[in-house]
N, C-alpha and C. Protein backbone atom coordinates (compact mmCIF):
# COMPACT_ATOMS: atom_id res chain seq x y z
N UNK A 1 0.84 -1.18 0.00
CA UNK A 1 0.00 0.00 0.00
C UNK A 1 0.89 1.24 0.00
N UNK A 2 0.73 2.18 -0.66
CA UNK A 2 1.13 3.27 -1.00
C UNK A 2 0.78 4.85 0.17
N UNK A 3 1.61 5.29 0.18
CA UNK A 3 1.21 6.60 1.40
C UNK A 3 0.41 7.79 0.41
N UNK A 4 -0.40 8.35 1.05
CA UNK A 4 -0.71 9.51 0.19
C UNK A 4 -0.92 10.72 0.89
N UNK A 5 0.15 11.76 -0.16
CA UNK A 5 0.10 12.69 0.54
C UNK A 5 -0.33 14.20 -0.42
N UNK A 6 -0.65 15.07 -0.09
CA UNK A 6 -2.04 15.84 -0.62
C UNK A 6 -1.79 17.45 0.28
N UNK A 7 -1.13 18.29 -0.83
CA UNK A 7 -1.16 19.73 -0.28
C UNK A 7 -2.55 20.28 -0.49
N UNK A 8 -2.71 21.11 0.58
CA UNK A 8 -4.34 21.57 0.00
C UNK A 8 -3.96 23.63 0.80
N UNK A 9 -4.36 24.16 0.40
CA UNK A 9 -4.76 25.50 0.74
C UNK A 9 -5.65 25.63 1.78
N UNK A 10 -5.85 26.27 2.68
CA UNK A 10 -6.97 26.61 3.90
C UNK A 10 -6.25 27.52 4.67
N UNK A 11 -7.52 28.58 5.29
CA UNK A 11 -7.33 29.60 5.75
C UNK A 11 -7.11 29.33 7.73
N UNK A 12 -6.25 29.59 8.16
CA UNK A 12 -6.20 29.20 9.97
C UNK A 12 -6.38 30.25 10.64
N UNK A 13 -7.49 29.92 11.56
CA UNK A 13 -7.64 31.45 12.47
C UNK A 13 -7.16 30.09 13.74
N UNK A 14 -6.30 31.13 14.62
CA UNK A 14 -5.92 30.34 15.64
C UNK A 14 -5.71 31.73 16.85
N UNK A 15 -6.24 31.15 17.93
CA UNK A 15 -5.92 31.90 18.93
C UNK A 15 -4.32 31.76 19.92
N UNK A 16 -3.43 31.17 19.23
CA UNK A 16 -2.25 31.62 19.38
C UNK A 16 -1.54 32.08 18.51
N UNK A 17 -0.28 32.74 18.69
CA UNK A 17 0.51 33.52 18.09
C UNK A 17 1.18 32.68 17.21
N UNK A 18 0.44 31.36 16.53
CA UNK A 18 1.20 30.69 15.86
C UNK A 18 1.64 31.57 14.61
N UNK A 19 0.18 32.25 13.92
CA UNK A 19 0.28 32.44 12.77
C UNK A 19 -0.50 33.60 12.59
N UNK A 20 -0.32 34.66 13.67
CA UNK A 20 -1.07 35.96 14.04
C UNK A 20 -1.05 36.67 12.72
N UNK A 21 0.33 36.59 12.06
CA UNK A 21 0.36 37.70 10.93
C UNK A 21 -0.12 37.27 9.76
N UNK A 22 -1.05 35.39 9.57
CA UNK A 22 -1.14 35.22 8.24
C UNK A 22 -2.46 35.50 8.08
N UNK A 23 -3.01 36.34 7.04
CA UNK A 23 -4.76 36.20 6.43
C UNK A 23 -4.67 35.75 5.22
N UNK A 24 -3.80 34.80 4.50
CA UNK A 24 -4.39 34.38 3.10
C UNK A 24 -4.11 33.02 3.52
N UNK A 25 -4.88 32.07 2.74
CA UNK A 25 -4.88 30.65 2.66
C UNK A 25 -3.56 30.18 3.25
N UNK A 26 -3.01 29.12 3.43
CA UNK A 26 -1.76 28.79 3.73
C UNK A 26 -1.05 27.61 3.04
N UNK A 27 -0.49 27.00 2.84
CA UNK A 27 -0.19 25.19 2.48
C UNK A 27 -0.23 24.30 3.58
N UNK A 28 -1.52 23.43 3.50
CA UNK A 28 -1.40 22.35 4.43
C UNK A 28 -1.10 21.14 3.91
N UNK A 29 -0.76 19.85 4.92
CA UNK A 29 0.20 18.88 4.25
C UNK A 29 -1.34 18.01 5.04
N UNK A 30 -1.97 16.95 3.87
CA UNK A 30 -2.97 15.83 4.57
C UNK A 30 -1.89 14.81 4.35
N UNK A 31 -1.75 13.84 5.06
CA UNK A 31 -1.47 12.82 4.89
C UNK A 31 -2.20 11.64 5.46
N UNK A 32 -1.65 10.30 4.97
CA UNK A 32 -2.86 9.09 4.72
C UNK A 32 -1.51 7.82 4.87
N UNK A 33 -1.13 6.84 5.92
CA UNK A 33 -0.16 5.92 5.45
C UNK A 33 -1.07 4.74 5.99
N UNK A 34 -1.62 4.18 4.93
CA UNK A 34 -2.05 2.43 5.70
C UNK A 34 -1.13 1.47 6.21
N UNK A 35 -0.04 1.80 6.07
CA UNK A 35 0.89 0.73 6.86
C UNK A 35 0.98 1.21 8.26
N UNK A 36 1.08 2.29 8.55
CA UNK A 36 1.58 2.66 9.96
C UNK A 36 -0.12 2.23 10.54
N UNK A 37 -1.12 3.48 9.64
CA UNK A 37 -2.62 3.28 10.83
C UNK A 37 -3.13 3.22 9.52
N UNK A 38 -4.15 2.20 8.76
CA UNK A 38 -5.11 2.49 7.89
C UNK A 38 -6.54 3.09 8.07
N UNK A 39 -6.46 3.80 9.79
CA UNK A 39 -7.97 4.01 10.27
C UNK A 39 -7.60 5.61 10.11
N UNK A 40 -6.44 6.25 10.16
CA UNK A 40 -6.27 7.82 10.45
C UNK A 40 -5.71 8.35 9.75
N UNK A 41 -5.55 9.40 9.56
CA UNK A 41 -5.39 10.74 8.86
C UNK A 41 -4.71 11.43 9.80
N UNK A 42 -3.58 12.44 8.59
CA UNK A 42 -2.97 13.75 9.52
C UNK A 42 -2.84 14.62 9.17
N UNK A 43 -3.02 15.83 9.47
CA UNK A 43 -3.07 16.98 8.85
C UNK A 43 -1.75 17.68 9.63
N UNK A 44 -1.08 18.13 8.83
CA UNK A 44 0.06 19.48 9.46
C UNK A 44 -0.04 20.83 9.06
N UNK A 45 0.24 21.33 9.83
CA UNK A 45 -0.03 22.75 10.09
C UNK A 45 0.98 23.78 9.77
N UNK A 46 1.56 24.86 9.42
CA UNK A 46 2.88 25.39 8.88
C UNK A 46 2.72 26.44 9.93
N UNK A 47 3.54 26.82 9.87
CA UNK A 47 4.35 28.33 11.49
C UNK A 47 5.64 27.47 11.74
N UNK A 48 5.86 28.75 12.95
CA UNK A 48 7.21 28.35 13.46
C UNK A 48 7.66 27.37 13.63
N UNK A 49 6.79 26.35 14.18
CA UNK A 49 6.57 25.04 14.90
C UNK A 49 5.55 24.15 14.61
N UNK A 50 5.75 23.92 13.30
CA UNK A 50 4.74 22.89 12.50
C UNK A 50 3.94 22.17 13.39
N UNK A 51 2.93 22.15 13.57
CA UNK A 51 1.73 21.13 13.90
C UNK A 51 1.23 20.37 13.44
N UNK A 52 1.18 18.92 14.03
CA UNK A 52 0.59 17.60 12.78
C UNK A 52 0.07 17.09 14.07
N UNK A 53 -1.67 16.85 13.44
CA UNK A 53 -2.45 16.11 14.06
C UNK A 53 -3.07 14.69 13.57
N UNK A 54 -3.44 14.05 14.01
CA UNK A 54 -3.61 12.57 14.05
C UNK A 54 -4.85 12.41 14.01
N UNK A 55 -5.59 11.96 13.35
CA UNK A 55 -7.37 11.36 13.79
C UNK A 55 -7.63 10.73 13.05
N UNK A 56 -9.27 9.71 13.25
CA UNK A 56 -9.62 9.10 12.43
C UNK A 56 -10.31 9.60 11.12
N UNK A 57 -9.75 8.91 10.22
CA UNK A 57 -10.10 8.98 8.94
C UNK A 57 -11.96 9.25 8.88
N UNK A 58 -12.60 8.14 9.79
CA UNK A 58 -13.81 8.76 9.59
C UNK A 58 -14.64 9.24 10.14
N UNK A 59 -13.93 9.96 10.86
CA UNK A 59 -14.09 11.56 11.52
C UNK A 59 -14.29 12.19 10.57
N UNK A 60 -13.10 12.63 9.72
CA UNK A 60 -13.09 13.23 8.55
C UNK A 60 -14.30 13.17 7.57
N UNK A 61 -14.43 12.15 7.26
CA UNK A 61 -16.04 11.80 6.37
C UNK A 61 -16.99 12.04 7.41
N UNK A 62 -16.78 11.58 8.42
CA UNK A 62 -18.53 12.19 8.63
C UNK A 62 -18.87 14.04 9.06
N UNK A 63 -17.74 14.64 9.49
CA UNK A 63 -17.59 15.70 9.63
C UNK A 63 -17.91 16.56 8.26
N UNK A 64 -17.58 15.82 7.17
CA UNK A 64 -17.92 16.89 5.51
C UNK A 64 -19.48 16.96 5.44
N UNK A 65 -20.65 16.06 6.72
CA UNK A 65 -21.77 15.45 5.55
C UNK A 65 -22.47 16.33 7.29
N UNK A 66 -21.78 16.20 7.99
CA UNK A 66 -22.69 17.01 9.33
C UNK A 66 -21.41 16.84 10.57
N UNK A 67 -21.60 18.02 11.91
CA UNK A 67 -20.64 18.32 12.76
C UNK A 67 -20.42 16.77 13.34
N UNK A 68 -19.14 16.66 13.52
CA UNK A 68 -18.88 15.43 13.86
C UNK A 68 -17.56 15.57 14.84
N UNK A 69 -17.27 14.83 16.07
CA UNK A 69 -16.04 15.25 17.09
C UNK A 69 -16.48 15.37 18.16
N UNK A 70 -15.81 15.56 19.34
CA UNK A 70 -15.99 15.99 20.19
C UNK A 70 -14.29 15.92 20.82
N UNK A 71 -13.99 16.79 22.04
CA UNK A 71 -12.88 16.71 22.86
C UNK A 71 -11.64 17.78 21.77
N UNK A 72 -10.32 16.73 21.70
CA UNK A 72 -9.47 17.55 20.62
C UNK A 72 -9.81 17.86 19.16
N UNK A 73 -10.64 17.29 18.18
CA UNK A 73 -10.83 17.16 17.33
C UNK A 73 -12.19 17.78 16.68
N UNK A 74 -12.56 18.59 16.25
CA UNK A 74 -13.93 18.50 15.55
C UNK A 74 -13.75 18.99 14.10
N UNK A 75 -14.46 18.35 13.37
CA UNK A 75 -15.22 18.55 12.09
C UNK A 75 -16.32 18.81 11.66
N UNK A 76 -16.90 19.76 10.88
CA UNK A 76 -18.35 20.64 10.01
C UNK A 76 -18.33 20.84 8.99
N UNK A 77 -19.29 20.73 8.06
CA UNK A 77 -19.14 21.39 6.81
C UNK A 77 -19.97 22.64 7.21
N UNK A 78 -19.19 23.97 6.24
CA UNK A 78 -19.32 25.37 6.30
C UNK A 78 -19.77 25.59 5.40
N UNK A 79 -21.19 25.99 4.86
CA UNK A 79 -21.85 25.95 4.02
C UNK A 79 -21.76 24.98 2.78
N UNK A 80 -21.73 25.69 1.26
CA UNK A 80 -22.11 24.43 0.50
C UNK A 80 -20.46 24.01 0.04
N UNK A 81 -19.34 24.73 0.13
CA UNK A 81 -18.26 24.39 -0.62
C UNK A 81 -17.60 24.56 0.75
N UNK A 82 -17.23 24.64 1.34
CA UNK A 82 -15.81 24.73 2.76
C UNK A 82 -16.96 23.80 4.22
N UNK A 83 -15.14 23.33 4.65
CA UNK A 83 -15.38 22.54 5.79
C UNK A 83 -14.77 23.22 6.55
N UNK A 84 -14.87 23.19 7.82
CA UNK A 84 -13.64 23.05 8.96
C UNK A 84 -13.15 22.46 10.34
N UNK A 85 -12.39 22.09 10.05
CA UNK A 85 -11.45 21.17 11.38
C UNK A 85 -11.00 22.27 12.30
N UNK A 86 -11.16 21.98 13.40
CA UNK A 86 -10.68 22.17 14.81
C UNK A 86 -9.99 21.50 15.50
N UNK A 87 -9.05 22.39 15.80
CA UNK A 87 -8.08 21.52 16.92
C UNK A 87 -7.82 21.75 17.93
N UNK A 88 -7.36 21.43 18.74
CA UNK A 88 -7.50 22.10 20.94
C UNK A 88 -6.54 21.39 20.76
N UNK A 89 -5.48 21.99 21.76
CA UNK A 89 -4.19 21.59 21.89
C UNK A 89 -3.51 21.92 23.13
N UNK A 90 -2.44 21.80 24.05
CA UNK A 90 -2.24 22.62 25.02
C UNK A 90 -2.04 24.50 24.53
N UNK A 91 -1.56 24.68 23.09
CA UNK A 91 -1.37 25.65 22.56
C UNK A 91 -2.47 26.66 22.11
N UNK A 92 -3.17 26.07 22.21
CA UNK A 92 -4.80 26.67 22.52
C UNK A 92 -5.37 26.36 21.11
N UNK A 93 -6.00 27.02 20.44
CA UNK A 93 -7.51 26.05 19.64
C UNK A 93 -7.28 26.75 17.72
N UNK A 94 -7.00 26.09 17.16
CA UNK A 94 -6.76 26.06 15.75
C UNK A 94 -7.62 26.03 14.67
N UNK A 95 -8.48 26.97 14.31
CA UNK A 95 -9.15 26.56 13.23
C UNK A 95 -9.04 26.74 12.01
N UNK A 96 -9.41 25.29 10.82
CA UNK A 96 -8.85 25.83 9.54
C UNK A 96 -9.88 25.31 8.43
N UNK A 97 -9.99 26.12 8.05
CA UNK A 97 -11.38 26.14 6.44
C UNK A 97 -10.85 25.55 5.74
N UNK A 98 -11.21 24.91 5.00
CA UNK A 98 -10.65 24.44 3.72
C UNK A 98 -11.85 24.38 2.60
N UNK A 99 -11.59 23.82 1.31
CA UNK A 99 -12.59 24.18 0.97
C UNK A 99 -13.06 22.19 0.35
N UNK A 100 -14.30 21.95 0.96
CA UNK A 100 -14.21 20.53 0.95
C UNK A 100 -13.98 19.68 0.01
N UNK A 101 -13.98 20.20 -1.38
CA UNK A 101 -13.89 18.96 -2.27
C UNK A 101 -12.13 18.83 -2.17
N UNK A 102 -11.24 19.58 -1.36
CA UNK A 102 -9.87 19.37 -1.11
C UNK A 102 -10.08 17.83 -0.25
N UNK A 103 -10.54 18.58 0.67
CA UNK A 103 -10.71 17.17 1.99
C UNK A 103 -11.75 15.77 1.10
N UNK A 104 -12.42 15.98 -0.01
CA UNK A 104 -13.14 14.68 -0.25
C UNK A 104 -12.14 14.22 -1.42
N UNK A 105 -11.13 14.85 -1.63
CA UNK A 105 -10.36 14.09 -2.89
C UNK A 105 -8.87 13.36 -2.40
N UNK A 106 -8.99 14.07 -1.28
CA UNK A 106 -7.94 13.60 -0.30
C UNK A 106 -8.25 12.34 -0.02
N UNK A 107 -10.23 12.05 0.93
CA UNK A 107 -10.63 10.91 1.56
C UNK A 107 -10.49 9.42 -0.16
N UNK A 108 -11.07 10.27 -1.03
CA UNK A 108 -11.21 8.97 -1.62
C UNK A 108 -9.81 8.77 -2.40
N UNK A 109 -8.53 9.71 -2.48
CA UNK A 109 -7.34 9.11 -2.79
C UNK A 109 -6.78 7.65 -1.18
N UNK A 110 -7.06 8.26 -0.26
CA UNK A 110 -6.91 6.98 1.09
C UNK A 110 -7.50 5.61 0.71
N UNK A 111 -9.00 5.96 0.03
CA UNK A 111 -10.01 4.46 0.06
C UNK A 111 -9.17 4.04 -1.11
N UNK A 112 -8.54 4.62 -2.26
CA UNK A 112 -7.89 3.53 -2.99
C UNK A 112 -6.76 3.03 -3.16
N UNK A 113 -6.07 3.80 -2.17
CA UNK A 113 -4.74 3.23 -1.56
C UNK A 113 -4.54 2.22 -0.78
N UNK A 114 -5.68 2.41 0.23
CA UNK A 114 -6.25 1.24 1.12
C UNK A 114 -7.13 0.11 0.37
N UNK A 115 -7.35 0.25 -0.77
CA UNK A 115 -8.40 -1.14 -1.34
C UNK A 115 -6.97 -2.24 -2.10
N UNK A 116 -7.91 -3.27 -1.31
CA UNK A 116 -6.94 -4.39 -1.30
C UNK A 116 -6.61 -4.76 -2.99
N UNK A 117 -5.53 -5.32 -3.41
CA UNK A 117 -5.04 -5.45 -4.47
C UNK A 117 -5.21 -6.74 -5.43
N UNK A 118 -6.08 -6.62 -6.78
CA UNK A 118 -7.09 -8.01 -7.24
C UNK A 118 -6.39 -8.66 -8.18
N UNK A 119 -5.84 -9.74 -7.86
CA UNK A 119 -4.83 -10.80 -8.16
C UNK A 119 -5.80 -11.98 -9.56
């Protein structure tokens, strides 16, 4: 199985000084490895001190279709084209838009990385 990995654009409002001075979109890194976890997903974050978070993959899907999460993690879709993920951290709380058909081309590059191989 193959890793997949997937730059996407999204805007971060965060209430720390990670990234106080940015207002345009940013480069985020999704990544997807079925060998290590075939259940999760990670998203990293760019600033001083890169942030990469961990969750389940279908978190992610159910979060695009209605609010889904609770604790460190949540996911929503934001009207008809953008989603957004939340993150709580000791660094305090991260939020980042994206715009969803990023995050659904991401999910179904995972399902066919992860579909077993027909001999």
């Amino acid at each position: 199985m193959s890793v997949v990995e997937q730059y996407a654009r999204a805007h971060i409002v965060t209430d720390a000084d990670i990234l106080a001075d940015e207002q345009d979109a940013v480069p985020v890194i999704l990544r997807y490895d079925p060998d290590t976890d075939p259940r999760s997903v990670r998203i990293r974050l760019p600033g001083r001190e890169a942030h990469e978070y961990t969750f389940s993959r279908s978190l992610l899907e159910q979060g695009l279709r209605a609010p889904a999460g609770s604790g460190e993690i949540r996911v929503w879709p934001c009207g008809r084209v953008q989603a957004v993920v939340e993150f709580h951290s000791e660094q305090g709380v991260s939020v980042v838009q994206f715009e969803s058909k990023a995050l659904m081309r991401f999910l179904r590059r995972t399902y066919l990385a992860a579909a077993p191989v027909a001999r």
